[in-house]
Coordinates of C-alpha atoms and ligand atoms in Angstrom, one line a residue:
M23 CA 0.1 0.0 0.1
T24 CA 1.0 3.7 0.1
D25 CA 3.3 5.3 2.7
A26 CA 4.1 3.1 5.8
L27 CA 2.5 5.1 8.6
D28 CA 4.3 3.5 11.5
G29 CA 6.1 6.9 12.0
D30 CA 2.9 7.8 14.1
G31 CA 3.5 4.6 16.0
N32 CA 0.7 2.9 14.3
A33 CA 0.4 -0.9 14.8
V34 CA 1.5 -3.0 12.0
R35 CA -1.0 -5.9 11.1
P36 CA 0.5 -9.2 11.5
D37 CA -1.4 -10.4 8.2
E38 CA -0.1 -7.5 6.2
P39 CA 0.7 -8.3 2.7
P40 CA 4.2 -7.6 1.4
P41 CA 4.7 -3.8 1.2
S42 CA 4.2 -2.1 -2.1
R43 CA 4.2 1.4 -3.4
P44 CA 2.4 2.8 -6.4
P45 CA 4.6 4.7 -8.9
D46 CA 5.2 8.2 -7.5
D47 CA 3.9 9.9 -10.5
R48 CA 1.9 13.3 -10.5
F49 CA -1.3 11.6 -10.0
H50 CA -0.3 9.8 -7.0
R51 CA 1.2 12.8 -5.7
A52 CA -1.9 15.0 -6.3
L53 CA -3.9 12.2 -4.5
I54 CA -1.6 12.1 -1.4
D55 CA -1.7 15.7 -1.4
D56 CA -5.6 15.5 -0.6
V57 CA -5.9 12.3 1.3
R58 CA -3.0 12.3 3.5
P59 CA -1.1 15.9 3.0
P60 CA 2.5 15.3 4.0
A61 CA 2.4 18.7 5.9
W62 CA -0.6 18.2 7.7
R63 CA -0.6 19.0 11.5
N64 CA -3.3 17.4 13.7
P65 CA -5.5 20.0 15.4
K66 CA -5.2 20.7 19.2
P67 CA -8.3 19.1 20.8
I68 CA -10.3 21.9 22.8
G69 CA -13.2 20.3 25.0
K70 CA -15.6 17.4 24.4
Y71 CA -16.3 16.5 20.7
D72 CA -20.1 15.7 20.1
L73 CA -19.0 13.0 17.8
V74 CA -15.5 11.4 17.3
V75 CA -15.5 9.0 14.1
I76 CA -12.8 6.6 13.7
G77 CA -12.1 5.5 10.0
A78 CA -12.5 7.9 6.9
G79 CA -13.8 5.4 4.5
P80 CA -17.2 6.1 2.8
G81 CA -18.9 5.4 6.2
G82 CA -16.8 7.8 8.3
L83 CA -16.7 10.5 5.9
I84 CA -20.3 10.8 5.2
A85 CA -20.9 10.5 9.0
A86 CA -18.3 13.2 9.8
R87 CA -19.6 15.4 7.3
E88 CA -23.4 15.0 8.0
A89 CA -22.7 15.6 11.6
A90 CA -20.8 18.8 10.9
V91 CA -23.3 20.1 8.5
L92 CA -26.0 19.7 11.4
G93 CA -23.6 21.7 13.5
A94 CA -22.0 19.1 15.5
K95 CA -18.6 19.5 16.9
V96 CA -16.7 16.6 15.0
A97 CA -13.5 14.9 14.9
L98 CA -12.5 12.3 12.2
I99 CA -9.5 9.9 12.9
E100 CA -7.8 8.2 9.9
R101 CA -4.7 6.1 10.1
N102 CA -4.0 5.8 6.6
L103 CA -5.5 7.6 3.6
L104 CA -8.8 9.4 3.6
G105 CA -11.3 7.7 1.4
G106 CA -10.8 4.4 2.8
D107 CA -10.8 1.2 0.7
R108 CA -13.4 2.7 -1.9
L109 CA -11.1 5.5 -3.1
N110 CA -7.6 3.8 -2.6
V111 CA -7.8 0.0 -2.9
G112 CA -11.4 -1.0 -3.6
C113 CA -14.2 0.3 -5.7
V114 CA -12.6 3.1 -7.8
P115 CA -9.4 1.5 -8.8
S116 CA -11.2 -1.8 -9.6
K117 CA -13.8 -0.2 -11.7
A118 CA -11.3 2.2 -13.7
L119 CA -9.4 -0.9 -14.6
I120 CA -12.6 -3.0 -15.4
R121 CA -13.6 0.1 -17.8
T122 CA -10.4 -0.3 -19.7
S123 CA -10.6 -4.1 -19.8
R124 CA -14.0 -3.7 -21.4
L125 CA -12.5 -1.5 -24.0
Y126 CA -10.0 -4.3 -24.9
A127 CA -12.6 -6.7 -24.9
D128 CA -14.7 -4.8 -27.2
L129 CA -11.7 -4.0 -29.5
H130 CA -11.2 -8.0 -29.8
D131 CA -14.9 -8.2 -30.8
A132 CA -14.9 -5.3 -33.3
E133 CA -15.2 -7.6 -36.3
N134 CA -18.7 -8.6 -35.0
Y135 CA -19.4 -5.0 -35.1
G136 CA -18.2 -4.3 -38.5
G137 CA -14.9 -2.7 -37.2
Q138 CA -11.5 -3.5 -38.3
V139 CA -8.6 -3.7 -35.9
P140 CA -5.3 -5.4 -35.9
R141 CA -5.3 -8.9 -34.5
D142 CA -2.5 -8.1 -32.0
I143 CA -3.8 -5.3 -29.9
A144 CA -1.0 -4.1 -27.6
V145 CA -1.9 -3.3 -24.0
D146 CA -0.3 -0.5 -22.5
F147 CA -0.4 -1.6 -19.0
P148 CA 1.5 1.4 -17.5
R149 CA -0.9 3.6 -19.0
V150 CA -4.0 1.8 -18.0
M151 CA -2.6 2.0 -14.4
A152 CA -1.7 5.8 -14.8
R153 CA -5.2 6.2 -15.9
M154 CA -6.5 4.6 -12.8
R155 CA -4.3 6.8 -10.7
R156 CA -5.6 10.0 -12.6
I157 CA -9.3 8.8 -11.8
Q158 CA -8.2 8.2 -8.0
A159 CA -6.7 11.7 -7.9
R160 CA -9.7 13.4 -9.5
L161 CA -12.2 11.8 -7.2
G162 CA -9.9 12.3 -4.2
R163 CA -10.5 15.7 -4.3
A164 CA -13.9 15.4 -2.7
D165 CA -12.3 13.6 0.3
S166 CA -9.6 15.9 0.7
A167 CA -8.5 16.8 4.4
R168 CA -8.5 20.4 3.5
R169 CA -12.2 20.3 2.3
L170 CA -13.2 18.4 5.4
S171 CA -11.7 20.9 7.5
E172 CA -13.3 23.9 5.9
A173 CA -16.7 22.1 6.4
G174 CA -15.9 22.0 10.1
V175 CA -14.5 18.6 10.7
D176 CA -11.1 18.2 12.7
V177 CA -9.2 15.8 10.9
Y178 CA -6.6 13.8 12.9
F179 CA -4.0 11.2 11.3
G180 CA -3.0 8.4 13.3
E181 CA -4.1 5.0 14.7
A182 CA -6.9 5.4 16.9
S183 CA -7.6 3.3 20.1
F184 CA -10.1 3.8 22.9
A185 CA -8.4 4.9 26.2
G186 CA -11.9 4.5 28.1
S187 CA -15.6 4.4 27.6
D188 CA -15.8 8.1 26.4
T189 CA -12.0 8.8 25.3
V190 CA -9.9 7.9 22.2
A191 CA -6.2 8.4 21.9
V192 CA -4.6 9.4 18.7
A193 CA -1.0 10.5 17.9
G194 CA -0.4 11.6 21.5
E195 CA -3.7 13.3 21.9
V196 CA -6.7 12.2 24.0
L197 CA -10.1 13.2 22.5
Q198 CA -13.3 13.2 24.8
F199 CA -16.5 12.5 23.1
R200 CA -20.2 12.5 23.7
K201 CA -20.6 9.9 20.9
A202 CA -18.4 7.7 18.9
L203 CA -18.7 5.9 15.6
I204 CA -16.5 3.2 14.6
A205 CA -16.0 2.9 11.0
T206 CA -12.8 1.1 10.6
G207 CA -13.8 -1.0 7.7
A208 CA -12.2 -4.3 6.7
R209 CA -9.2 -5.9 5.1
P210 CA -8.4 -8.8 3.0
L211 CA -8.9 -12.3 4.6
I212 CA -5.9 -14.5 4.0
A213 CA -6.3 -18.1 4.2
P214 CA -3.6 -20.0 6.1
I215 CA -2.1 -21.6 3.1
P216 CA 1.3 -23.2 3.9
G217 CA 4.0 -21.4 1.9
L218 CA 1.9 -18.4 0.8
A219 CA 3.4 -15.8 2.9
E220 CA 6.7 -17.0 2.0
A221 CA 6.1 -17.0 -1.6
G222 CA 4.5 -13.5 -1.6
Y223 CA 0.9 -12.7 -2.9
L224 CA -1.2 -9.9 -4.0
T225 CA -4.3 -8.7 -2.3
N226 CA -6.6 -5.7 -3.1
E227 CA -4.0 -3.6 -1.0
N228 CA -1.1 -3.8 -3.5
V229 CA -2.7 -5.2 -6.8
F230 CA -3.3 -1.7 -7.9
D231 CA 0.4 -0.9 -7.3
L232 CA 1.5 -3.3 -10.3
T233 CA 3.8 -1.9 -12.8
E234 CA 3.8 -4.8 -15.2
C235 CA 0.9 -7.1 -16.0
P236 CA 1.6 -10.5 -14.7
R237 CA 2.3 -13.0 -17.4
R238 CA 0.4 -15.9 -15.4
L239 CA -1.7 -15.1 -12.6
M240 CA -3.5 -17.3 -10.1
V241 CA -6.6 -16.0 -8.5
I242 CA -7.6 -17.6 -5.4
G243 CA -11.4 -17.1 -4.6
G244 CA -14.5 -16.8 -7.0
G245 CA -16.3 -14.0 -4.9
P246 CA -16.8 -10.6 -6.5
L247 CA -13.3 -9.4 -6.2
G248 CA -11.7 -12.5 -7.4
C249 CA -14.2 -12.6 -10.5
E250 CA -14.1 -9.0 -11.4
L251 CA -10.1 -8.9 -11.2
A252 CA -9.6 -12.2 -13.0
Q253 CA -11.7 -11.0 -16.0
A254 CA -10.0 -7.8 -16.1
F255 CA -6.4 -9.2 -15.8
C256 CA -7.5 -11.8 -18.3
R257 CA -8.6 -9.1 -20.9
F258 CA -5.0 -7.3 -20.3
G259 CA -3.5 -10.4 -21.5
S260 CA -2.6 -12.5 -18.4
Q261 CA -3.2 -15.9 -18.5
I262 CA -5.5 -16.5 -15.6
I263 CA -6.1 -19.6 -13.5
I264 CA -8.9 -19.2 -10.9
A265 CA -9.7 -21.5 -8.1
Q266 CA -12.8 -21.6 -6.0
D267 CA -13.7 -24.1 -3.5
D268 CA -17.3 -24.0 -3.9
P269 CA -19.0 -25.5 -6.9
T270 CA -20.0 -22.3 -8.3
F271 CA -18.8 -18.7 -8.5
L272 CA -20.6 -16.0 -6.4
P273 CA -22.2 -18.7 -4.3
K274 CA -24.6 -16.3 -2.7
E275 CA -26.1 -15.5 -6.3
E276 CA -28.8 -17.5 -8.0
R277 CA -27.3 -20.6 -9.8
D278 CA -28.3 -19.5 -13.4
A279 CA -26.5 -16.1 -12.8
A280 CA -23.2 -17.8 -11.5
Q281 CA -23.4 -20.2 -14.5
I282 CA -23.6 -17.2 -17.0
L283 CA -20.7 -15.7 -15.2
S284 CA -18.7 -18.8 -15.5
D285 CA -19.4 -19.4 -19.0
A286 CA -18.4 -15.6 -19.7
L287 CA -15.1 -16.2 -17.9
A288 CA -14.3 -19.2 -19.7
R289 CA -15.0 -17.5 -23.0
D290 CA -12.5 -14.7 -22.1
G291 CA -9.9 -17.5 -21.6
V292 CA -9.7 -17.7 -17.9
E293 CA -8.9 -21.3 -16.8
I294 CA -11.5 -22.2 -14.2
H295 CA -11.2 -24.7 -11.2
L296 CA -14.4 -24.9 -9.2
N297 CA -14.6 -27.2 -6.2
T298 CA -10.8 -26.8 -5.8
T299 CA -8.8 -25.9 -2.8
V300 CA -5.3 -24.3 -3.0
V301 CA -3.4 -26.5 -0.2
A302 CA -0.1 -25.2 -0.6
V303 CA 2.5 -22.8 -2.3
R304 CA 6.1 -23.1 -3.2
T305 CA 8.8 -21.1 -5.1
E306 CA 11.1 -22.4 -7.9
G307 CA 13.3 -19.5 -8.8
A308 CA 11.0 -16.7 -9.6
R309 CA 8.0 -19.1 -10.2
K310 CA 5.3 -19.6 -7.6
I311 CA 4.1 -23.2 -7.8
V312 CA 0.4 -23.6 -6.4
D313 CA -0.7 -27.0 -5.4
L314 CA -4.4 -27.7 -5.7
V315 CA -6.9 -30.5 -4.8
S316 CA -10.2 -31.1 -6.7
D317 CA -11.9 -33.9 -5.1
D318 CA -9.2 -36.5 -5.0
V319 CA -7.1 -35.4 -7.7
S320 CA -4.1 -33.3 -6.8
F321 CA -2.4 -30.9 -9.3
S322 CA 0.0 -28.0 -9.5
V323 CA 0.2 -24.8 -11.7
S324 CA 3.0 -22.6 -12.1
V325 CA 2.4 -18.8 -11.9
D326 CA 4.3 -15.4 -11.6
E327 CA 1.8 -13.8 -9.2
I328 CA -0.9 -15.0 -6.8
L329 CA -4.0 -12.8 -6.0
A330 CA -5.8 -13.8 -2.7
G331 CA -9.5 -12.7 -2.6
I332 CA -11.1 -15.1 -0.4
G333 CA -13.0 -12.6 1.9
R334 CA -12.8 -9.6 4.2
A335 CA -11.9 -9.4 7.9
P336 CA -13.4 -6.6 10.0
N337 CA -10.8 -4.3 11.5
V338 CA -11.2 -4.5 15.2
E339 CA -7.7 -5.1 16.3
G340 CA -5.7 -2.4 17.8
L341 CA -8.7 -0.3 18.8
N342 CA -8.6 -1.4 22.4
L343 CA -12.4 -2.0 22.3
E344 CA -12.1 -3.8 25.7
A345 CA -11.3 -0.4 27.3
A346 CA -14.5 1.0 25.9
G347 CA -16.7 -1.9 26.8
V348 CA -17.5 -2.5 23.1
R349 CA -18.3 -6.2 22.2
Y350 CA -16.9 -7.6 19.1
D351 CA -16.1 -10.7 17.2
T352 CA -12.9 -11.2 15.1
E353 CA -15.0 -12.7 12.1
T354 CA -18.1 -10.7 12.1
G355 CA -17.0 -7.7 13.6
I356 CA -18.4 -5.1 16.0
R357 CA -21.7 -6.2 17.4
V358 CA -24.5 -3.7 16.8
D359 CA -28.2 -3.8 17.4
D360 CA -30.5 -2.9 14.8
F361 CA -30.0 1.0 15.7
L362 CA -26.3 0.5 15.2
R363 CA -25.4 0.8 18.7
T364 CA -22.6 -1.3 20.2
S365 CA -22.6 -2.5 23.8
N366 CA -21.3 1.0 24.9
K367 CA -24.4 3.0 24.3
R368 CA -22.3 6.0 23.5
I369 CA -20.6 4.2 20.8
Y370 CA -22.0 3.2 17.3
A371 CA -20.7 1.4 14.3
A372 CA -21.4 1.3 10.8
G373 CA -19.9 0.0 7.4
D374 CA -17.8 -3.0 6.8
V375 CA -16.6 -3.3 10.3
C376 CA -20.0 -4.4 11.5
L377 CA -22.3 -5.3 8.3
E378 CA -22.7 -8.6 6.6
H379 CA -23.0 -6.5 3.4
K380 CA -19.9 -5.0 2.6
F381 CA -20.5 -2.3 0.1
T382 CA -19.6 1.3 -0.2
H383 CA -23.5 2.3 -0.3
A384 CA -24.3 0.2 2.8
A385 CA -21.4 1.8 4.7
E386 CA -22.8 5.3 3.7
A387 CA -26.4 4.3 4.5
S388 CA -25.6 2.8 7.7
A389 CA -23.4 5.9 8.8
R390 CA -26.2 8.2 8.0
I391 CA -28.4 6.1 10.4
A392 CA -25.9 6.0 13.2
V393 CA -25.4 9.9 13.1
R394 CA -29.1 10.4 13.4
N395 CA -29.5 7.8 16.1
A396 CA -26.5 8.9 18.1
L397 CA -27.0 12.6 17.9
F398 CA -30.7 13.3 17.4
L399 CA -32.4 10.4 19.4
G400 CA -33.2 8.8 16.0
R401 CA -34.8 5.4 15.9
K402 CA -33.7 4.6 12.3
R403 CA -33.2 0.7 11.7
L404 CA -30.6 -1.1 9.8
S405 CA -33.2 -3.7 8.9
A406 CA -35.3 -1.2 7.1
L407 CA -32.7 -0.5 4.5
I408 CA -33.0 -1.9 1.1
I409 CA -29.5 -2.7 -0.1
P410 CA -28.7 -3.8 -3.8
W411 CA -25.6 -4.9 -4.8
C412 CA -23.7 -5.7 -7.9
T413 CA -20.5 -7.8 -9.1
Y414 CA -19.1 -5.8 -12.1
T415 CA -18.0 -8.6 -14.3
D416 CA -19.0 -8.7 -17.9
P417 CA -22.0 -9.3 -17.8
E418 CA -22.6 -7.7 -14.5
I419 CA -24.7 -9.5 -11.7
A420 CA -26.9 -7.4 -9.6
H421 CA -29.2 -8.3 -7.0
V422 CA -31.8 -6.6 -4.4
G423 CA -34.1 -8.0 -1.8
L424 CA -34.7 -11.7 -1.2
Y425 CA -33.4 -14.8 -3.1
V426 CA -35.9 -17.5 -4.0
R427 CA -34.3 -19.8 -1.5
E428 CA -34.6 -17.2 1.2
A429 CA -38.2 -16.8 0.5
R430 CA -38.7 -20.6 0.6
E431 CA -36.9 -20.7 4.0
K432 CA -39.2 -18.1 5.2
A433 CA -42.3 -20.0 3.9
I434 CA -43.1 -17.1 1.7
P435 CA -45.0 -18.2 -1.7
V436 CA -43.1 -16.7 -4.7
R437 CA -44.0 -16.3 -8.3
T438 CA -41.0 -15.4 -10.8
F439 CA -41.2 -13.4 -13.7
T440 CA -38.1 -13.7 -16.1
I441 CA -37.2 -11.8 -19.2
L442 CA -34.1 -13.0 -21.1
M443 CA -31.9 -10.3 -22.5
H444 CA -32.0 -11.6 -26.1
D445 CA -35.7 -10.6 -26.1
V446 CA -35.0 -7.3 -25.2
D447 CA -34.3 -5.1 -28.7
R448 CA -31.7 -2.7 -27.1
A449 CA -29.5 -5.9 -25.9
V450 CA -29.9 -7.2 -29.3
T451 CA -28.9 -4.1 -31.1
D452 CA -26.0 -3.7 -28.6
G453 CA -24.8 -7.2 -29.0
E454 CA -25.3 -7.6 -25.3
E455 CA -27.7 -10.6 -25.2
D456 CA -26.4 -12.6 -22.3
G457 CA -28.4 -12.5 -19.1
F458 CA -32.0 -11.9 -17.8
V459 CA -34.1 -9.9 -15.4
K460 CA -35.8 -12.0 -12.9
I461 CA -38.4 -10.5 -10.4
H462 CA -39.9 -12.5 -7.7
V463 CA -43.2 -11.4 -6.3
R464 CA -45.3 -12.6 -3.4
H465 CA -47.5 -15.1 -5.0
G466 CA -51.0 -13.7 -5.6
T467 CA -49.9 -10.3 -5.3
D468 CA -47.8 -7.7 -7.2
R469 CA -45.4 -7.0 -4.3
I470 CA -41.7 -7.3 -5.3
L471 CA -39.8 -9.3 -2.9
G472 CA -36.5 -9.3 -4.8
A473 CA -34.9 -9.3 -8.2
T474 CA -31.7 -10.6 -10.0
I475 CA -30.4 -9.1 -13.0
V476 CA -27.6 -10.3 -15.3
A477 CA -26.9 -7.9 -18.0
R478 CA -23.9 -5.7 -19.3
H479 CA -25.3 -2.8 -17.1
A480 CA -27.2 -4.8 -14.6
G481 CA -26.0 -2.3 -11.9
E482 CA -27.6 0.5 -13.7
M483 CA -30.9 -1.5 -14.1
I484 CA -31.3 -2.8 -10.3
N485 CA -31.7 0.7 -9.0
G486 CA -35.3 1.1 -10.3
L487 CA -36.3 -2.2 -8.7
S488 CA -34.5 -1.1 -5.2
F489 CA -36.7 2.3 -5.6
A490 CA -39.9 0.3 -6.2
I491 CA -39.1 -2.2 -3.4
G492 CA -38.2 0.7 -1.0
E493 CA -41.2 2.7 -1.7
G494 CA -43.7 -0.3 -1.9
I495 CA -44.5 -0.1 -5.5
G496 CA -45.8 -3.3 -7.1
L497 CA -45.3 -4.6 -10.6
R498 CA -48.6 -3.4 -11.6
A499 CA -47.4 0.3 -11.0
V500 CA -43.9 -0.6 -12.8
A501 CA -45.8 -1.9 -15.9
R502 CA -47.6 1.6 -16.0
V503 CA -44.2 3.4 -16.3
I504 CA -43.4 4.2 -19.8
H505 CA -39.8 3.2 -20.3
A506 CA -37.8 4.8 -23.2
Y507 CA -37.2 2.7 -26.2
P508 CA -34.9 1.1 -26.8
T509 CA -33.2 0.6 -23.6
Q510 CA -32.0 -2.5 -21.7
A511 CA -34.1 -1.4 -18.6
E512 CA -37.3 -2.2 -20.8
A513 CA -36.6 -5.7 -19.6
I514 CA -38.1 -4.6 -16.3
K515 CA -41.2 -3.4 -17.9
M516 CA -41.4 -6.6 -19.9
A517 CA -41.5 -8.5 -16.7
A518 CA -44.1 -6.3 -15.1
D519 CA -46.1 -6.6 -18.3
A520 CA -45.7 -10.6 -18.0
Y521 CA -47.2 -10.1 -14.3
N522 CA -50.0 -8.0 -15.7
R523 CA -50.9 -10.9 -18.2
T524 CA -51.3 -13.4 -15.4
R525 CA -54.2 -11.0 -14.1
L526 CA -56.3 -11.8 -17.1
T527 CA -58.5 -14.3 -15.6
P528 CA -60.5 -16.7 -18.1
M529 CA -63.7 -14.9 -16.8
L530 CA -62.1 -11.5 -17.6
K531 CA -61.2 -12.6 -21.1
S532 CA -64.6 -13.9 -22.0
L533 CA -66.2 -10.7 -20.7
T534 CA -63.8 -8.9 -22.8
R535 CA -64.8 -10.9 -25.6
R536 CA -68.4 -10.5 -25.2
W537 CA -68.1 -6.7 -24.8
L538 CA -66.1 -6.5 -28.1
A539 CA -68.6 -8.8 -29.9
W540 CA -71.5 -6.3 -28.7
Ligands
FAD30 C1 -11.3 -4.5 -4.7 C2 -12.8 -4.1 -4.2 C3 -13.7 -3.6 -4.8 C4 -14.7 -3.2 -4.4 N1 -15.8 -2.7 -5.2 C5 -16.9 -2.3 -4.7 C6 -18.0 -1.8 -5.5 O1 -17.9 -1.9 -6.6 N2 -19.0 -1.2 -4.8 C7 -19.2 -1.2 -3.6 O2 -20.3 -0.9 -3.0 N3 -18.3 -1.7 -2.6 C8 -17.3 -2.2 -3.2 N4 -16.1 -2.7 -2.4 C9 -16.3 -2.6 -1.1 C10 -16.2 -1.2 -0.6 O3 -14.7 -0.6 -0.9 C11 -16.2 -1.2 1.1 O4 -17.4 -1.9 1.5 C12 -16.2 0.3 1.6 O5 -15.0 0.9 1.4 C13 -16.5 -0.1 3.1 O6 -16.3 1.4 3.7 P1 -16.1 1.7 5.3 O7 -16.1 3.1 5.5 O8 -17.0 0.8 6.3 O9 -14.6 1.1 5.6 P2 -13.1 1.4 4.6 O10 -13.3 1.9 3.4 O11 -12.5 0.2 4.8 O12 -12.5 2.5 5.5 C14 -12.1 2.3 6.8 C15 -10.9 3.3 7.3 O13 -10.7 3.0 8.4 C16 -9.3 3.2 8.7 N5 -9.0 2.6 10.0 C17 -9.0 1.4 10.3 N6 -8.7 1.2 11.7 C18 -8.4 2.5 12.2 C19 -7.8 2.9 13.5 N7 -7.7 2.2 14.4 N8 -7.6 4.2 13.4 C20 -7.8 5.1 12.5 N9 -8.3 4.6 11.3 C21 -8.5 3.5 11.1 C22 -8.7 2.6 7.4 O14 -7.4 3.0 7.0 C23 -9.7 3.1 6.4 O15 -9.3 4.2 5.8 C24 -14.9 -3.1 -2.9 C25 -14.2 -3.6 -2.0 C26 -12.7 -4.0 -2.6 C27 -11.8 -4.5 -1.8

C-alpha cells in the first residue's frame, strides 16, 4: 500500500501483505496531497467532541460531514488515507481497470460490429494504471483533508484506540466524546495456506500498485473481487487460473446467474477450477508453484503472481475495544443492534466493520442512520434498509431483496417473472444479449420481494427495482411506467407486463370478448 504509517506509532498488522508502493507519479502525488497531506498538522483538541469518528472510508466520511453540517463538533481520525478502501484500494481503482478491460474486450470483438482492428492489440499496462491513478486523484479531491477541515471537521491522522468509555487516543492526544462512531472497515482475509506468505502474494491492498501485468496469475477465490479482477487481468493479456472451493462462483447468487458468469469467464479464456482448494504454495526460482486439490485429484500450476481474494475481515484489532466496553467478534466484527449501537451506548458502528453486506453504499447508508440515532435520538433501523449490490463482471450480476431460496426458507410463496436479455431489442442491437431480468413477487400479489439482473449494465438497472421495493411500488405500477425505447431497462417493464398478463383470468377474457362482440 502507500506510505508506511508507523512513524506515528501505528500498529503493523500481522497479516499485512508484502509492502508495495504505487509509482510516485503526479497523479499519485496529487492524490496524497488531498487524502494524506504530507505537511498536515493534527489540530489541538479543545473540549469535548459531540462525535468522534474513527476511520475515514465512505462510512466515516459521510458521518463526519453530515454531523458537521448539522452543527455538531466533530473529529475524524484516519490512520492511513482518507477515502478508505473505496477510493484507494477498492471500488474506484477496480472499476477504472474494469472499464479499460472492457475496451480491450470490445476491440477484440470489433469484427462483430463491422470494425477492423489489428489482431494483436497491444495493452499499454503502465498507461492503464496511470489512468486509474488519474481517476483516483480526481475523485480524491472530494475527500480532501482541507475540504473536510473547511466543512468544520477536525481531521486527525494516526491510529485511534479507545482510552476509556468516552475517550479515544490518537497521535499523542486524547479526545473526549459524547458519542463515537467506529467505521474502521475491513481488510483482506488471508487463508492460512502453507507457503503463501513466504512466496508472496497480492491482495486488493497492493494489486493496484503493479507496474507490469503478470504473465500468469493465479486468483484464489471466486467471489466478486476474484471474479472482477480475474476477468479484467485476463482481458489485459494475463493467463488467469482461478480456483474456487465452492461448486459455483458467487455462491450467494442464483445458480443460473453464476453459470452465465462462469461461461463468460471461460469465453474470455480464464482457466476455471471450481470445487478446488489451494493446499500449498512453493517457489522455484521466480515462479510460484501452487498445489491444488479437486475432489481427490491433486495437481500443480506454475504462475508469476498470486492474488488472494477469499473474503474480508473486520478491522477490530488495535482499537482497544475492551477499554470502551465494546463487544466484538474477530470474524463478524463489532456487535451492533438494529439501531447500530454497540454494547457501549455512547458508541455506534457502521460500514464494513459491522455489516454483513460490505459495500460502499451500505457503509454510507448505515453511517447516516448511526449519526441520526447517536446525535438526534433517532430510531432509524438498519433492517429497514433496502441494499442492492452488483458484481461488475461482464455481464454484471446485480441483486436486491430476497432470493427464492430465502423466500422458501421463510415459507413465503413466490412467483417469478423472467425476461431473457436476448428478447430485449436494445440488448440485441448492442450485441449484449447474455443474461436476464428475474423479478420475484409474493404469489397472488404484485409485491416485489427481490430481483436478480444479469446484463452488461445490470448495476444501472437494479436501482429502479430497489426504488420500487423501498417505496412499496408493485409490479402493476411498474408496468404503467413508460420506459424509453430502446433501452435495456425495458426488460423490467416486460417482466411487469408478464405479471399483468397473469391477472387476465379466463372470466375477464370471456367478458372482454363478449363486450367487443357487442
Ligand atoms: C477490490 C474491491 C472492490 C470493491 N468494489 C466495490 C464496489 O464496486 N461497490 C461497492 O459498493 N463496494 C465495493 N467494495 C467494498 C467497499 O470498498 C467497502 O464496502 C467500503 O469501502 C467500506 O467502507 P467503510 O467506510 O466501512 O470502510 P473502509 O473503506 O475500509 O474505511 C475504513 C477506514 O478506517 C481506517 N482505520 C481502520 N482502523 C483504524 C484505526 N484504528 N484508526 C484510524 N483509522 C482506522 C482505515 O485506514 C480505512 O481508511 C470493494 C472492495 C474491494 C476490496
